[in-house]
Coordinates of C-alpha atoms in Angstrom, one line a residue:
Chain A
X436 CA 141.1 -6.0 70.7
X437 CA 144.9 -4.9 69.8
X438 CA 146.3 -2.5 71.5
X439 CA 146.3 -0.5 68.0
X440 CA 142.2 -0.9 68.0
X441 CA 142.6 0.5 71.5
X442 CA 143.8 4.0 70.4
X443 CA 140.7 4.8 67.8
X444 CA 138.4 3.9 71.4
X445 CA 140.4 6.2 73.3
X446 CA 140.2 8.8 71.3
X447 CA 136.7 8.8 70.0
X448 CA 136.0 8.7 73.9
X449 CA 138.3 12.0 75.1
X450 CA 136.5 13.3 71.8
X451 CA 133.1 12.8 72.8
X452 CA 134.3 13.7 76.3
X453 CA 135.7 17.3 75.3
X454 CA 132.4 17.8 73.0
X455 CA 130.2 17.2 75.8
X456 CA 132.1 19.1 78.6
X457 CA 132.3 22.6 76.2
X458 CA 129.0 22.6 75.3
X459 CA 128.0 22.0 79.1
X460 CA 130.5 24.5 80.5
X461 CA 129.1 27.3 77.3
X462 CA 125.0 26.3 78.6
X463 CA 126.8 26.8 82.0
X464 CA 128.1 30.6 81.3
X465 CA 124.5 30.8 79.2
X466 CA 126.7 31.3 76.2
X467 CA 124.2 28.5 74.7
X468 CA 120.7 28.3 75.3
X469 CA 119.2 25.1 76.6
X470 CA 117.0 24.6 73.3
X471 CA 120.3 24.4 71.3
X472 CA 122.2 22.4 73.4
X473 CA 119.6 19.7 73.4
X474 CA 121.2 18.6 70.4
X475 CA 124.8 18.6 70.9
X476 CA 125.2 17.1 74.5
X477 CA 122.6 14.4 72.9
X478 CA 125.1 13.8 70.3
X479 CA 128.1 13.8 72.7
X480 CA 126.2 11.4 75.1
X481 CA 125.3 9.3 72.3
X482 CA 129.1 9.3 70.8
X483 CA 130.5 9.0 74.4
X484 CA 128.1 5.5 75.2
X485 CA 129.0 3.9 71.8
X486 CA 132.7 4.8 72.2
X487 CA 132.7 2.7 75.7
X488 CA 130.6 -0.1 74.6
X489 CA 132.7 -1.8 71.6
X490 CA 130.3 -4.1 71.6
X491 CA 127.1 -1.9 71.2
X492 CA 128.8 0.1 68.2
X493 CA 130.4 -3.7 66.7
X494 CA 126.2 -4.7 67.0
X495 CA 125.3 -1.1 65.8
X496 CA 128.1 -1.3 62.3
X497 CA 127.1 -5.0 61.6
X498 CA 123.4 -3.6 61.4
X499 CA 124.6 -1.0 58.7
X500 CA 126.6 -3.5 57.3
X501 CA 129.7 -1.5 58.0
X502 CA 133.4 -3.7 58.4
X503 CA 135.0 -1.0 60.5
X504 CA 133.0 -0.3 63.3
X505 CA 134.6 3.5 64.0
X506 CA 133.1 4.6 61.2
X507 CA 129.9 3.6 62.2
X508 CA 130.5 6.6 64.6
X509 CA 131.2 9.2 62.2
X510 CA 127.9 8.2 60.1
X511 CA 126.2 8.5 63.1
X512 CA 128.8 12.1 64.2
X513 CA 127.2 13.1 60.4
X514 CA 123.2 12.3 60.7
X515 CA 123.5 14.2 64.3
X516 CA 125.4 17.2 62.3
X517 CA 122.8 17.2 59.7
X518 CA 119.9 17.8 62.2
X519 CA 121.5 20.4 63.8
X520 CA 122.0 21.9 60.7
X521 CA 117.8 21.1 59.9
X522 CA 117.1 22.7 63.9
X523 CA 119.4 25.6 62.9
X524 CA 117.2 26.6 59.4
X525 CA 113.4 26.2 61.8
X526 CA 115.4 28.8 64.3
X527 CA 116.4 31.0 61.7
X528 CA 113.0 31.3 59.9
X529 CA 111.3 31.8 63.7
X530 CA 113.7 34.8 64.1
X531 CA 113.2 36.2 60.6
X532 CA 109.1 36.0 60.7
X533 CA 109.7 37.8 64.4
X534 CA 112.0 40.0 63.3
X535 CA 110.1 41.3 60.4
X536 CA 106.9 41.3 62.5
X537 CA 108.5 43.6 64.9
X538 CA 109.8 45.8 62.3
X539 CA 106.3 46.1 60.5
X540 CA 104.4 46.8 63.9
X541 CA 107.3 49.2 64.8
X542 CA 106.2 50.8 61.8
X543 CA 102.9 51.2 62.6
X544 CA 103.2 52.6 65.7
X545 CA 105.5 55.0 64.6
X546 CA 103.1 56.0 62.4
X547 CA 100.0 56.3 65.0
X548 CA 102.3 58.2 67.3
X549 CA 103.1 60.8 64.6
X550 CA 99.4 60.9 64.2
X551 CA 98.2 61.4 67.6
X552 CA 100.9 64.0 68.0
X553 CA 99.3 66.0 65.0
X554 CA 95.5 65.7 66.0
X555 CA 97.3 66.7 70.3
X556 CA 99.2 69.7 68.6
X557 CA 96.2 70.8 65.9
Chain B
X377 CA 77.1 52.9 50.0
X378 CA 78.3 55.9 51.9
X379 CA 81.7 57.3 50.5
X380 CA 84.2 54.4 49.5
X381 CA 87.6 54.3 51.4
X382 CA 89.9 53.4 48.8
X383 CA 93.9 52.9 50.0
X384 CA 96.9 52.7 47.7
X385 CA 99.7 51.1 48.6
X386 CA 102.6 52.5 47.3
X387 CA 106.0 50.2 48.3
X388 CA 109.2 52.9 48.0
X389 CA 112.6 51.8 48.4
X390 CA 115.1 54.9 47.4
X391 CA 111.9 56.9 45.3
X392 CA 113.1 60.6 46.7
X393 CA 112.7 61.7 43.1
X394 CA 109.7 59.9 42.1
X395 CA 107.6 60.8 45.3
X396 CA 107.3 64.3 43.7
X397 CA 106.5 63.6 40.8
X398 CA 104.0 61.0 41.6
X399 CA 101.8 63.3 44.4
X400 CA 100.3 65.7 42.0
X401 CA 99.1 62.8 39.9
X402 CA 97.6 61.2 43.1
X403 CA 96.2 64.2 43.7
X404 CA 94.5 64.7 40.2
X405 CA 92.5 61.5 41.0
X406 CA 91.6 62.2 43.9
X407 CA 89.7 65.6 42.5
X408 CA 88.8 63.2 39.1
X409 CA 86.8 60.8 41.2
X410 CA 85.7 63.3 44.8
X411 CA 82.5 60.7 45.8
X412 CA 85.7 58.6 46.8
X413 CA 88.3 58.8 49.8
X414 CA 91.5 58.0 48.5
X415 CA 94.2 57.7 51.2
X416 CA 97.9 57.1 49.4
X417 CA 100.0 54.9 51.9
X418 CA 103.7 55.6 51.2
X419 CA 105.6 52.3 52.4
X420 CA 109.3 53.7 53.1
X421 CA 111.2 50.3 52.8
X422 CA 114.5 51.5 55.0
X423 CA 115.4 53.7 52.0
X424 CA 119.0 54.7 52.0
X425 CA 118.3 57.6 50.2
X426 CA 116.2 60.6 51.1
X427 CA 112.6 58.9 50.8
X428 CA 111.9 59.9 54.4
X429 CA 112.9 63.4 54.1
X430 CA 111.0 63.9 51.0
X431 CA 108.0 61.9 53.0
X432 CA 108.2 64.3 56.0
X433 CA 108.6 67.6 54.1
X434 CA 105.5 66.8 51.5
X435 CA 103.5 65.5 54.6
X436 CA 103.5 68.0 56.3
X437 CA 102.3 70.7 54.2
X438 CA 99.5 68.5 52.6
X439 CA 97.6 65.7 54.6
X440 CA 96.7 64.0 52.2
X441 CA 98.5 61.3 52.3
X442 CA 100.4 59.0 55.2
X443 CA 103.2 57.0 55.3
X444 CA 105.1 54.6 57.2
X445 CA 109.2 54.1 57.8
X446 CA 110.3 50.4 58.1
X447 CA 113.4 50.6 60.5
X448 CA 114.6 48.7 58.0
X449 CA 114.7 46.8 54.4
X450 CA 112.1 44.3 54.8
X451 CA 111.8 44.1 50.6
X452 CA 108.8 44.5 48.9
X453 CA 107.1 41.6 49.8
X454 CA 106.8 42.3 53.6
X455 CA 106.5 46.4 52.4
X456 CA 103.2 45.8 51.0
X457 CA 101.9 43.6 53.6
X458 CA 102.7 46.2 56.4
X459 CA 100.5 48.5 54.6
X460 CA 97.8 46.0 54.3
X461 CA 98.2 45.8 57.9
X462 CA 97.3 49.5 57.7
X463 CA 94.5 49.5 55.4
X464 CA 92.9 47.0 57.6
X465 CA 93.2 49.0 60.6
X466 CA 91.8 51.8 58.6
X467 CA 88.9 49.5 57.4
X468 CA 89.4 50.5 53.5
X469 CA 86.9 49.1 51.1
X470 CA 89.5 48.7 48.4
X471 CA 92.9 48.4 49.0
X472 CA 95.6 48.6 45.6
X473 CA 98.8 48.4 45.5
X474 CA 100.8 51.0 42.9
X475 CA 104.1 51.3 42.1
X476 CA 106.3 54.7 43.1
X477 CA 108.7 54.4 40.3
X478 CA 105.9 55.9 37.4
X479 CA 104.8 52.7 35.3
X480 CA 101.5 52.7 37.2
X481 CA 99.4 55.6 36.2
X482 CA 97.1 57.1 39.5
X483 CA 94.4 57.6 36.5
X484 CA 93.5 54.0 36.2
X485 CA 93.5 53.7 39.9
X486 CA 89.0 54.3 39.6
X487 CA 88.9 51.2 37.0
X488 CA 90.5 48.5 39.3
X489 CA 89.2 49.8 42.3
X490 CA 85.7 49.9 40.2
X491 CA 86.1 46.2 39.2
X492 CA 86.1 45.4 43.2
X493 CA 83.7 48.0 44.7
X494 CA 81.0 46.7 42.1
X495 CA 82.1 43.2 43.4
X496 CA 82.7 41.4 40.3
X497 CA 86.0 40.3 41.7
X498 CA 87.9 40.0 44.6
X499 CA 91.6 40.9 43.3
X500 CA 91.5 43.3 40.4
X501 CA 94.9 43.1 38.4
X502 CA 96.0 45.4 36.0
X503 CA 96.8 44.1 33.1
X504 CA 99.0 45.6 30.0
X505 CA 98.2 41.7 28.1
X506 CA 94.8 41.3 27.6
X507 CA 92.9 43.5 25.3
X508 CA 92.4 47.0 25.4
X509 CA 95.8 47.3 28.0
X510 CA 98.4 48.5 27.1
X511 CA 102.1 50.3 27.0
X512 CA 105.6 49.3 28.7
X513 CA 105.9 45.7 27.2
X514 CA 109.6 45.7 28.5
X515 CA 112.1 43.5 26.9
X516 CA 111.0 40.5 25.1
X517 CA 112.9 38.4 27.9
X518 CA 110.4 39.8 30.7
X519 CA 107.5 39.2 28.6
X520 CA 108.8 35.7 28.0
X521 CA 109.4 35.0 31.4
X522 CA 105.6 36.5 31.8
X523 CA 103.9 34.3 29.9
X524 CA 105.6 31.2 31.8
X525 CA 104.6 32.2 35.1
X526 CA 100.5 32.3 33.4
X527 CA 101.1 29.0 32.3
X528 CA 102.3 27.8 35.4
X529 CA 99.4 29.4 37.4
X530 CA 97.1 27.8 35.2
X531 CA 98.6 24.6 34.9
X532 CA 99.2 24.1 38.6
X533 CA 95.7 26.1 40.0
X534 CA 93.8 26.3 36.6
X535 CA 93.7 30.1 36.9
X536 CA 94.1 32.2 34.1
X537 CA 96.7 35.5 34.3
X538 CA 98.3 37.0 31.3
X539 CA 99.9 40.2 33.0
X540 CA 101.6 37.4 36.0
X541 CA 104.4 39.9 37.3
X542 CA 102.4 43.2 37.3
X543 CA 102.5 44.4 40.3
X544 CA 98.8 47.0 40.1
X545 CA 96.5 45.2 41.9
X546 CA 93.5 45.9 43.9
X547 CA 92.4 43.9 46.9
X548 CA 88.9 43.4 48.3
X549 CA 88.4 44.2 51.9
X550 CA 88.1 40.4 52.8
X551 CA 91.8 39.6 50.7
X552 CA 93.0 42.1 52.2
X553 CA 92.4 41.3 55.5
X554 CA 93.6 37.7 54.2
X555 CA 96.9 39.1 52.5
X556 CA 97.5 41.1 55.8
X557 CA 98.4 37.7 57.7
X558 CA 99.5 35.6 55.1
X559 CA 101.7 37.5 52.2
X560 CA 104.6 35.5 50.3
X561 CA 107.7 36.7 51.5
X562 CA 110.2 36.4 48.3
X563 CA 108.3 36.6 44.7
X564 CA 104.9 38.4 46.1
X565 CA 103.9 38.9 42.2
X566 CA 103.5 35.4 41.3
X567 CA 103.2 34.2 44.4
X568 CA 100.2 35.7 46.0
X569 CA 98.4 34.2 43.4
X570 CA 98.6 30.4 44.6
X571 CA 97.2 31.6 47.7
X572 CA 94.5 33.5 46.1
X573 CA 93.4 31.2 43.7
X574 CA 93.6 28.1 46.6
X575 CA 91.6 30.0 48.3
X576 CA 88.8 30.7 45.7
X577 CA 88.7 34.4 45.6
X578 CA 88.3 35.9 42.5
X579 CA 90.9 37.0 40.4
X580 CA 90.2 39.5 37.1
X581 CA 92.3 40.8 34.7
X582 CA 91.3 44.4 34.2
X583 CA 93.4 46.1 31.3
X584 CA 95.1 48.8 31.9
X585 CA 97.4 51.6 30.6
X586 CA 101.1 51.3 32.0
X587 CA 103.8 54.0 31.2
X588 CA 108.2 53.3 30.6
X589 CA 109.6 53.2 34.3
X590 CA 111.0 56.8 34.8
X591 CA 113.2 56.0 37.8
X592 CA 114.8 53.2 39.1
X593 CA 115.5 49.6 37.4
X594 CA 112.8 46.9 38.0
X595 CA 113.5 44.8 40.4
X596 CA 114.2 41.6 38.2
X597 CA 117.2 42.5 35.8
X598 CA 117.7 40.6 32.3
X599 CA 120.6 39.3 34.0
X600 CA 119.1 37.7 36.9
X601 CA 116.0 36.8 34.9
X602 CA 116.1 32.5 34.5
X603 CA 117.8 32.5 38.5
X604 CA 114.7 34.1 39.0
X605 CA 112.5 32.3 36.9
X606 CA 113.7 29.0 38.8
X607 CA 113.3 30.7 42.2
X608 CA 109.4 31.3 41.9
X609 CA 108.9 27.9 40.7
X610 CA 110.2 26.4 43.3
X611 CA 108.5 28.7 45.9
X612 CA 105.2 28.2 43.6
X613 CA 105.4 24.6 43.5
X614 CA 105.9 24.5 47.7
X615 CA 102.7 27.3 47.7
X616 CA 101.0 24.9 45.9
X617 CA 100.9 22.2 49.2
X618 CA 102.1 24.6 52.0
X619 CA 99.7 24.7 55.0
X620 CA 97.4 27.6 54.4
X621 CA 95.0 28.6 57.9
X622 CA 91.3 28.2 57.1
X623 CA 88.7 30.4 56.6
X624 CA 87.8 30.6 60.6
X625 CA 91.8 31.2 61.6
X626 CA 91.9 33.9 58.9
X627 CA 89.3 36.3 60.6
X628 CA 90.6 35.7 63.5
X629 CA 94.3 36.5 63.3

């Protein structure tokens, strides 16, 4: 390996590096919950590994039939990126259908109290 | 039968000036047809406007009626399902849903809630398309638009609706009850119907008299109308295979 091929290595690995150590410092000050970080440190770890084994992500790019084996990473940076994206959409509907749930039942019940405070006061 | 409990559902987002006007006719059929209890359900939708004043002051100098404030805009879909929610806690024989805005006349209320009572289906829709209804054929866009959704229902569930997007229907205890846990979220008009069908109740076409909207725009403008169009295919296409609960589940929830 140059020392030119060195520099993409190096970098994809303080990357991956910086990726994984936010997200774990943000679960750490439970600015992220666990179930979301799943994702993202799995990505880093995965980006981190393939960044110190060349020879993984060489095996890995030939696979794919990709000449340049960096940007077998960013495929790889981009399906991860995608899933979170999919994970994010399931969350969101799970908080709509319990937000609207609450709001209907909050309803209700507003409605019941109002009625049992008539029929207490009649 | 002892006395029929007969709930309309009555979705109102920003109706503070059709409320009024719409009570006394509620209250005319509920004198026209006295061997039945009618309870109107007002569904305040987070109105902006004065809806829930209006609700409040009306309410409590009659009774005879009840209504309930959503914290806030759920849209109309979710609306009508949180008073199914409340027709089934009230265990009503026949549940309908009516627009506030005027087009839906109370009088014809007795002939779709008839059509279920008498059992000879289990969703009566009011119809302005099939013979003998009548009144409010909108623009010829609408109608258009109309007759695409019936021959999507019927090519995609072989069920036959002309009056697709009228929203006057009347449920049978058991839909409702079914409606109450599973009700489409974006196009409930069209929509409902898939699950309906796919789920073998029985859906009539009762004709019916409907009147020019006196307040308010409809909710699908000329402008909107083919965005629209594409929307509820798509989500009647997905209705078409989405995982539905069986029979069993659906008592149960």
């Amino acid at each position: 390996m140059t020392e030119f091929e060195w520099r993409v290595s190096v970098a994809s690995i303080l990357g991956s590096l910086a990726l994984l150590t936010m997200v774990a410092e943000l679960v750490r000050r439970n600015k992220i919950r666990e179930r979301y970080a799943i994702l993202w440190l799995a990505t880093s770890l995965v980006l981190l590994v393939l960044s110190l084994k060349r020879s993984w992500l060489e095996a890995l790019s030939h696979l794919m039939g990709i000449h340049y084996p960096p940007t077998a990473l960013f495929l790889l940076l981009m399906a991860f990126v995608l899933l979170i994206l999919i994970d994010y959409s399931i969350a969101l509907t799970k908080q709509l259908t319990k937000i609207q749930k609450l709001a209907q039942d909050q309803g209700l019940l507003e409605r019941r109290v109002r009625e049992l405070e008539k029929a207490k006061n009649a | 039968m002892s006395r029929p409990k007969i709930a309309i559902l009555i979705p109102s987002f920003n109706e503070e000036a059709s409320i009024p006007r719409l009570l006394p006719e509620l209250r005319a059929l509920a004198r026209s047809k006295a061997e039945w209890d009618f309870l109107p359900v007002f569904i305040n939708d987070g109105s902006l406007d004065r809806t829930a004043e209006v609700l409040e002051r009306e309410g409590a100098q009659a009774g005879d009626f009840t209504w309930i404030h959503l914290p806030v805009n759920l849209g109309i879909g979710r609306a009508v399902q949180t008073g199914l929610k409340l027709a089934v806690e009230l265990d009503a024989d026949v549940t309908l849903q009516l627009d506030c805005d005027g087009q839906h006349l109370p009088s014809e209320v007795p002939k779709l809630a008839a059509s279920v009572l008498e059992q000879r289906c289990d969703v009566a829709v009011g119809s302005r398309y099939i013979a003998g209804g009548a009144g409010n054929v909108s623009s010829r866009a609408r109608q258009a638009g109309t007759l695409y959704f019936s021959w999507l229902l019927r090519v995609l569930l072989g069920v036959r609706i002309l009056d697709t997007t009228s929203g006057f229907r009347a449920f049978s205890r058991e839909v409702t009850a079914f409606l109450a846990s599973h009700y489409p979220d974006d196009y409930p008009e069209v929509q409902a119907y898939v699950f309906l069908a796919r789920k073998r109740f029985r859906i009539l076409e009762v004709p019916v008299q409907m009147r020019e909207r006196e307040h308010g725009a409809s909710s699908i403008t000329r402008f909107r109308s083919l965005y629209y169009m594409i929307k509820v295919t798509l989500a009647t296409l997905l209705d078409r295979v989405r995982r539905l609960p069986t029979l069993e589940e659906r008592t149960l929830s």
